[in-house]
Amino acid sequence: MTDTKTLVQNFDFHGEALDSIFATYKELREKCPVGHSDKYGGFWFLTKSDDIFKVEQDPETYSVRPTMLVPPVADFPMIPIDTDPPELTEYRRILLPLFTPQSLAKMEGPVRDVARDLAKKFVESDSTDATAMFARALPTIFFSRLAGFPEKDWPKFDAWVDDILYERTKDPKRAKAAEKAVVDYFENLIAAYKGRTTQEANTGTIIDYLLEAKVNGKPLTKDELLSYCYLMFLGGLDTTAWAIRASLWYLAQDLKAQRYLREHPEAVPTAAEEFLRTMSPVQAMGRTCKVDTTIRGQKIKAGERVVLLFGAGNRDPEVYDNPEEIQIDRQDNKHLAFGAGHHRCLGSNLGRRELVIALEEFLKIVPEFTLGDLSEKWHGVGRLTLNIKK
Ligand code: HEM
């Protein structure tokens, strides 16, 4: 049994710590809802939903500089995630047209086509890995097309994402090398885009929007373009893959829920919100205090880092009845999986639709499935072995 002081000081939310993170959150919420960990240069953490909401909505007190990511995933500020208002608003405005209800409605059919195709291939293939064949493949194909990343490059993406996001706490050198590879990749890709003929130009991809954009009357600089592409690459691929994988991981074990959703596909959107609440792909994001402040009686000094534990807030008993239980019909599910303030996920409606469509099509096409390897965990984008009842 770890004593509270040690638990707080050593608190981590990456790697193996995620295996038992929900029990850790519970203990922290009860014993030390605002605590200071010594990891990653030291940070305060918030476990209560209300505290996280308040910080999210207070950019006067909390900045996202130098970066929202703890530990960092780039040695440059990423746009828009590492910028504060008012620049943030300008940067976000660039991509808003891509995520209007009308734009999203046009994406429904193509996402469904990809999901259906992948689910069929999964059933027909000898592979049992639903992550590689489905959960990761769907955002790689759909989001990469939307972003304008050429198909020939897709096979390189998974390893880069893994090295940047998952190796940074274990092997920072490897993460740095991947960071450089991705920056080089976008440098070349942007140059290729700029070299297109007028006929080839502007096909409405994310890269096209960024190239056409003006902020304060000026086009984005090369650094701004690279930074925005880098963030979209990380934000658009990994998160959605995690959400799909985690949902399938759960359904493989709760056959009652799996059967119910097969018979009632109209219940999938509500279930998807519950999977997002309980197994959020983004467990935490950081801020930096701009002025001395106090949260729940705990003094926090200007310059200190504050980590918002979305995953802990999402299981706060003050907000949710039986918070540890996954209830696929839970109503009024105002979770923090996409954040809640000025930086609320720009792709939330797309990510959400990708998840719902993925689950609908998988359940329609893939016969009843169970977990093939009990050692596989709920988190991450690693292998998910499924046994299919054929
Ligand atoms: C289930 C899938 C997803 C989840 C759970 C998720 C979660 C998040 C979270 C927690 C944040 C930070 C919010 C904050 O600190 O307040 C964020 C930001 C962001 N996400 Fe997502 N995301 C998902 C999918 C996507 C997709 C598909 C895209 C791209 C189309 C995307 C693009 C972004 C961008 C651009 C930001 C930065 C917004 C800003 O700083 O203003 N995300 N996301």
PDB file of C-alpha atoms in Angstrom, residues 53-60 62 64 68 80 83-86 88-89 92 287 338-346:
ATOM      1  CA  PHE A  53     -13.964  23.367 -16.026  1.00  0.00           C
ATOM      2  CA  LYS A  54     -13.011  26.576 -14.222  1.00  0.00           C
ATOM      3  CA  VAL A  55      -9.387  26.478 -15.382  1.00  0.00           C
ATOM      4  CA  GLU A  56     -10.443  25.639 -18.936  1.00  0.00           C
ATOM      5  CA  GLN A  57     -12.574  28.770 -18.998  1.00  0.00           C
ATOM      6  CA  ASP A  58     -10.077  31.168 -17.461  1.00  0.00           C
ATOM      7  CA  PRO A  59      -7.323  32.081 -19.950  1.00  0.00           C
ATOM      8  CA  GLU A  60      -6.624  35.255 -17.913  1.00  0.00           C
ATOM      9  CA  TYR A  62      -3.953  30.110 -17.093  1.00  0.00           C
ATOM     10  CA  VAL A  64      -1.201  27.176 -22.567  1.00  0.00           C
ATOM     11  CA  MET A  68      -0.262  22.136 -23.356  1.00  0.00           C
ATOM     12  CA  PRO A  80      -3.493  26.303 -32.271  1.00  0.00           C
ATOM     13  CA  THR A  83      -1.474  29.643 -28.362  1.00  0.00           C
ATOM     14  CA  ASP A  84      -3.574  31.876 -26.113  1.00  0.00           C
ATOM     15  CA  PRO A  85      -6.410  34.205 -27.115  1.00  0.00           C
ATOM     16  CA  PRO A  86      -6.562  36.438 -29.139  1.00  0.00           C
ATOM     17  CA  LEU A  88      -5.910  31.368 -30.790  1.00  0.00           C
ATOM     18  CA  THR A  89      -9.224  32.656 -32.152  1.00  0.00           C
ATOM     19  CA  ARG A  92      -9.012  28.343 -35.069  1.00  0.00           C
ATOM     20  CA  ARG A 287      -1.613  24.884 -18.446  1.00  0.00           C
ATOM     21  CA  PHE A 338     -12.832  17.115 -25.684  1.00  0.00           C
ATOM     22  CA  GLY A 339     -11.919  19.786 -23.110  1.00  0.00           C
ATOM     23  CA  ALA A 340     -14.371  22.528 -22.242  1.00  0.00           C
ATOM     24  CA  GLY A 341     -13.019  25.999 -22.840  1.00  0.00           C
ATOM     25  CA  HIS A 342     -11.359  28.173 -25.461  1.00  0.00           C
ATOM     26  CA  HIS A 343      -9.302  25.210 -26.648  1.00  0.00           C
ATOM     27  CA  ARG A 344     -12.200  22.768 -26.877  1.00  0.00           C
ATOM     28  CA  CYS A 345     -11.269  20.192 -29.496  1.00  0.00           C
ATOM     29  CA  LEU A 346     -11.682  21.658 -32.960  1.00  0.00           C
TER      30      LEU A 346
END
